[in-house]
Amino acid sequence: MKKPLINLVLLFIFILSCSKSEDPISTSGSTSNSSSTTTTTQVADCGGKLGVDKLICLCDNFKARLSSSQLASLQMAYTFSNIKTWSNLPASMSPRIGIPFSALNASQLAAAKEIVQQMSGTVINEGYSEVQQLWLADDYLSANGGGSAYGVGNYYLAFFGTPDSKGQFEIMMTGHHKTVANTYKDGVLIAATPHFAATEPLSWISGANTYGPLNQEQAAFVDILSNLTSDQFTQAHVSTTYSDLLLGPNNNWQFPSTSSGLKCNSLNATQKQLVINALKTYVNDIDDDNAAKILSKYVSQIDNTYLLHSGTNAMNTRNDYFRIDGPNVWIEFSVQNGIVFRNNVHFHSVWRDRIDDYGTTKN
Amino acid sequence: MISHSSTAHPMPNSVVNLYVYDQSIAGVAKMPLDDFATAFGVPKESINLNSPELRRYFLNHIQIITEAKPWQTHIESVRVINSNDPIVREYQELLLNFICTPVKRTSTRDFTFKYDAIIHQVITHKIMVNVVQDWQGGILGSQVQVGEIALNIPKGQYFPLVVKLQNGSWWKGFGSMVSLGMYHIAEGADHLLFLLVLLLPCMLVPNGQNWGAFASASFGIKHMVKLVTAFTLGHSITLFVGAFQWIRLPQQWVEVWIALSIMISSIHAYRPLFAKKEGWIALGFGFVHGMAFASILMDIRLSAGALAWSILGFNLGIECMQILLLTVVLPLILWLSKRSEYILFRKVVSAISFLIACFWMLERIFFFKQL
């Protein structure tokens, strides 16, 4: 009965609070109190190092640039409850742990991004290139109606366990539409999953550049679909609707006990290559050496890998869905309604590993 | 409130709220229209809410089963509403009211809820199932989640929800009605304000157009008890008559009349309108307030015995709050009435009450929301 009045008052408070909290969208050069308390630890030269050695060196350098309170946010314990905190929602709706980019000054931010770059591949539009584009996509959302919940400042970096050449640790970079979560043990990458990538908008123009961070993934699935025979297509296609990923955040270790769809052993060499091309659009997100190793494992299992599809073959309509499900590999791609751009669709996608997800940590 | 917790599902899900009655179970199902359209196989712009196909769809996908015997499902109403979700913001929902009745009388506390609207087609959809009313279990107005119907991903199947409500009792029902009555008065600013302005001049002697001096403590207390008793008698009668639906008045007009009762009582507290007839006025306005109390019980759809029991409990709750209010207000008015500043105090309070009541009146006429 008194609702309209209460709503009016709430609306007023809401408007007031909103007008006060217009966060800067870009984090570069964002203010931080860290400079006054930066530790005196020496920053090493990581240039001569390679692979995981270089990564650990960069991690040490990053830590050396942080204040003790920043360090406390960054460095977390390696527990399953910590490592599963990624999401497909903005951090404001599904809180992340670690240190937000918005809390870093320019040199700290550069050091953080160097770590992500070292974890990622160099193939154009995949790897670090894709990460950077997805950061830009979030900035674009922020500037075009999404507001302060979006933007690269709301991405987080966390260390679970201490990055070291001995023992196990995970480095996670997570925000709204991208999560990179690599697990290392005794100086070797043991898991590159779960790995999440999504994009809204699907593509946009900024300056002289046109971006479409997940266009290659989409095109790779369309390629597979358009080269199947009608018999193969019938086996791959299901009439059931998938409005979302099956194994998104929180659905950990829930892999279907039986795989379904079209088994790839019936594909010819050209068709198999199209599946491998699709795998590459995920595997190449990880540093090039490890990408090659993971890919060769997935390729060796291709005859036992299944393809499942629902919706249209163009993979551009709400509820379109594609899945690659092998002994190890698990990739899902889902076309969903837009959130900020309501009249468009947007892509969600996850790459997991049936055996090695989270470096086999289950609880 | 529905917690989105950490489900991280970017699409809204279905929510089914169950009302567990003695001899039937009613439900309100809310589902995103987009997903319903996908499952129903008709574009959402072309969905005819009154079509027999749509009713048949829900009859095929909503069933309660006990001892392997399906109950009868009846679709009461279907409409489309605008909803809001923190993630997807504004979206349309289909809102369905249904009721399931066993063919032969059976317990309504252990049952299998076989609900697969939308999920039979959209396999990623989820249905949250709550009990929002279970009189015997002491659930009234709150929301208790009893489970979720969702795909078991490893098994590749979804399963009906087995509901086992904890043993209920009439005492639990009675207890929850007492607290509902207390809560209703404590939350119902209009009832509180009415009582307050009614009692404001009760220690004073009317003197023509104005209120005169303080009468005496014994006169005042007797007067106050008389007024409260008359009001209680009035609302108890209409609560009983209304809850059994022997008389049914439009809820909006009852609410408007309550605002009017406060306006009139405020004028009376300012200057006597119906001096020495306050008892009758309290009784009359008691009738009006009782109709409002009754509308709450009407919605609970209890069997006659449980309803009578509930009315008793609900009324007891109301009386408890009234007595609590009196123990605070009586000494205060008694003390204040003797003082010269009381004239000003009484006039200011009654003027403010009048304005608040005017506001409620307008709000209830122009912005009335059916509960």
Coordinates of N, CA, C and O in Angstrom, one line a residue, chain A residues 1-6, chain B residues 184-185 187-194 250-263 285 288-293 295 353-371:
Chain A
M1 N 0.8 -1.2 0.0 CA 0.0 0.0 0.0 C 0.9 1.3 0.0 O 0.6 2.2 -0.7
K2 N 1.9 1.2 0.8 CA 2.8 2.4 0.9 C 4.0 2.2 -0.1 O 4.9 3.0 -0.1
K3 N 3.9 1.2 -1.0 CA 5.0 1.0 -1.9 C 5.4 2.2 -2.8 O 6.6 2.5 -2.9
P4 N 4.4 2.8 -3.4 CA 4.8 3.9 -4.3 C 5.7 5.0 -3.7 O 6.7 5.4 -4.2
L5 N 5.3 5.3 -2.4 CA 6.1 6.3 -1.7 C 7.5 5.8 -1.4 O 8.5 6.5 -1.7
I6 N 7.6 4.6 -0.9 CA 8.9 4.0 -0.6 C 9.7 3.9 -1.9 O 10.9 4.3 -1.9
Chain B
H184 N 1.1 -7.6 11.6 CA 0.2 -6.8 10.7 C -0.1 -5.4 11.4 O -0.1 -4.4 10.7
I185 N -0.3 -5.5 12.7 CA -0.5 -4.2 13.4 C 0.8 -3.4 13.5 O 0.8 -2.2 13.2
E187 N 3.3 -3.4 11.5 CA 3.6 -2.9 10.2 C 2.6 -2.0 9.7 O 2.9 -1.1 8.9
G188 N 1.3 -2.2 10.1 CA 0.3 -1.4 9.6 C 0.1 0.0 10.2 O -0.6 0.2 11.2
A189 N 0.9 0.9 9.7 CA 0.9 2.3 10.3 C -0.5 2.9 10.4 O -0.8 3.6 11.3
D190 N -1.4 2.5 9.4 CA -2.7 3.1 9.4 C -3.5 2.7 10.6 O -4.2 3.5 11.2
H191 N -3.4 1.4 11.0 CA -4.2 0.9 12.2 C -3.6 1.6 13.4 O -4.4 2.0 14.3
L192 N -2.3 1.7 13.5 CA -1.7 2.3 14.7 C -2.1 3.8 14.8 O -2.5 4.3 15.9
L193 N -2.1 4.5 13.7 CA -2.4 5.9 13.7 C -3.9 6.1 14.1 O -4.2 7.0 14.8
F194 N -4.7 5.2 13.6 CA -6.1 5.3 13.9 C -6.3 5.2 15.4 O -7.0 6.1 16.0
P250 N -14.9 -4.7 -1.9 CA -13.6 -4.5 -2.7 C -12.5 -4.0 -1.8 O -12.7 -3.0 -1.0
Q251 N -11.4 -4.6 -1.9 CA -10.2 -4.3 -1.0 C -9.9 -2.8 -1.0 O -9.6 -2.2 0.0
Q252 N -9.9 -2.3 -2.3 CA -9.5 -0.9 -2.4 C -10.4 0.1 -1.6 O -9.9 1.0 -0.9
W253 N -11.7 -0.2 -1.6 CA -12.6 0.7 -0.9 C -12.5 0.5 0.6 O -12.6 1.5 1.4
V254 N -12.2 -0.7 1.1 CA -11.9 -0.9 2.5 C -10.7 0.0 2.9 O -10.7 0.7 3.9
E255 N -9.7 -0.1 2.1 CA -8.5 0.7 2.4 C -8.7 2.2 2.4 O -8.2 3.0 3.2
V256 N -9.5 2.7 1.4 CA -9.9 4.1 1.3 C -10.7 4.5 2.6 O -10.5 5.5 3.2
W257 N -11.6 3.6 3.0 CA -12.4 3.9 4.2 C -11.5 3.9 5.5 O -11.8 4.7 6.4
I258 N -10.5 3.1 5.5 CA -9.6 3.2 6.7 C -8.9 4.6 6.7 O -8.9 5.2 7.8
A259 N -8.5 5.0 5.5 CA -7.9 6.4 5.5 C -8.9 7.4 5.9 O -8.6 8.3 6.7
L260 N -10.2 7.3 5.5 CA -11.2 8.2 5.9 C -11.5 8.1 7.4 O -11.7 9.2 8.0
S261 N -11.4 6.9 7.9 CA -11.6 6.8 9.4 C -10.6 7.6 10.2 O -10.9 8.2 11.2
I262 N -9.4 7.6 9.6 CA -8.3 8.3 10.3 C -8.5 9.8 10.1 O -8.3 10.6 11.1
M263 N -9.0 10.3 9.0 CA -9.2 11.7 8.7 C -10.3 12.2 9.7 O -10.1 13.2 10.3
F285 N -15.9 2.0 12.9 CA -14.6 2.0 12.2 C -14.0 0.7 12.4 O -13.2 0.2 11.6
V288 N -14.8 -1.5 9.7 CA -14.0 -1.3 8.5 C -12.6 -1.9 8.6 O -12.1 -2.6 7.7
H289 N -11.9 -1.7 9.7 CA -10.6 -2.2 9.9 C -10.6 -3.7 9.8 O -9.7 -4.4 9.3
G290 N -11.7 -4.3 10.4 CA -11.8 -5.8 10.4 C -11.9 -6.4 9.0 O -11.3 -7.4 8.7
M291 N -12.5 -5.6 8.1 CA -12.6 -6.1 6.7 C -11.2 -6.2 6.1 O -10.9 -7.1 5.3
A292 N -10.4 -5.2 6.5 CA -9.0 -5.2 6.0 C -8.2 -6.4 6.5 O -7.5 -7.1 5.8
F293 N -8.4 -6.7 7.8 CA -7.8 -7.9 8.4 C -8.2 -9.2 7.7 O -7.5 -10.1 7.4
S295 N -9.2 -9.6 4.7 CA -8.7 -9.8 3.3 C -7.4 -10.6 3.4 O -7.1 -11.3 2.5
S353 N -1.8 13.9 11.5 CA -2.5 12.7 11.2 C -3.4 12.9 10.0 O -3.6 12.0 9.2
F354 N -4.1 14.0 10.1 CA -5.1 14.3 9.0 C -4.4 14.4 7.7 O -4.9 13.8 6.7
L355 N -3.2 15.0 7.7 CA -2.5 15.1 6.4 C -2.0 13.8 5.9 O -2.1 13.5 4.7
I356 N -1.5 13.0 6.8 CA -1.0 11.6 6.4 C -2.2 10.8 5.9 O -2.1 10.2 4.8
A357 N -3.3 10.9 6.6 CA -4.5 10.2 6.1 C -5.0 10.7 4.7 O -5.4 9.9 3.9
C358 N -4.9 12.0 4.5 CA -5.2 12.5 3.2 C -4.3 11.9 2.1 O -4.8 11.5 1.0
F359 N -3.0 11.9 2.4 CA -2.1 11.3 1.5 C -2.4 9.8 1.2 O -2.4 9.4 0.0
W360 N -2.7 9.0 2.3 CA -3.1 7.6 2.1 C -4.3 7.5 1.2 O -4.4 6.7 0.3
M361 N -5.3 8.4 1.5 CA -6.5 8.4 0.8 C -6.3 8.5 -0.7 O -6.7 7.7 -1.6
L362 N -5.5 9.6 -1.1 CA -5.2 9.8 -2.5 C -4.4 8.6 -3.1 O -4.7 8.2 -4.2
E363 N -3.4 8.1 -2.3 CA -2.6 7.0 -2.8 C -3.5 5.8 -3.1 O -3.3 5.1 -4.1
R364 N -4.4 5.6 -2.2 CA -5.2 4.4 -2.3 C -6.3 4.5 -3.4 O -6.8 3.5 -3.9
I365 N -6.6 5.7 -3.7 CA -7.6 5.9 -4.8 C -6.9 5.8 -6.1 O -7.3 5.2 -7.1
F366 N -5.7 6.5 -6.2 CA -5.0 6.6 -7.5 C -3.9 5.6 -7.8 O -3.6 5.3 -8.9
F367 N -3.3 5.1 -6.7 CA -2.2 4.2 -7.0 C -2.4 2.8 -6.3 O -1.5 2.2 -5.8
F368 N -3.6 2.4 -6.2 CA -3.9 1.2 -5.4 C -3.3 0.0 -6.1 O -3.4 -0.2 -7.3
K369 N -2.6 -0.8 -5.3 CA -2.0 -2.0 -5.8 C -2.6 -3.2 -5.1 O -2.5 -3.3 -3.9
Q370 N -3.3 -4.1 -5.9 CA -3.9 -5.3 -5.3 C -2.8 -6.1 -4.7 O -1.8 -6.4 -5.4
L371 N -2.9 -6.6 -3.5 CA -1.9 -7.4 -3.0 C -2.0 -8.8 -3.5 O -3.0 -9.3 -3.8

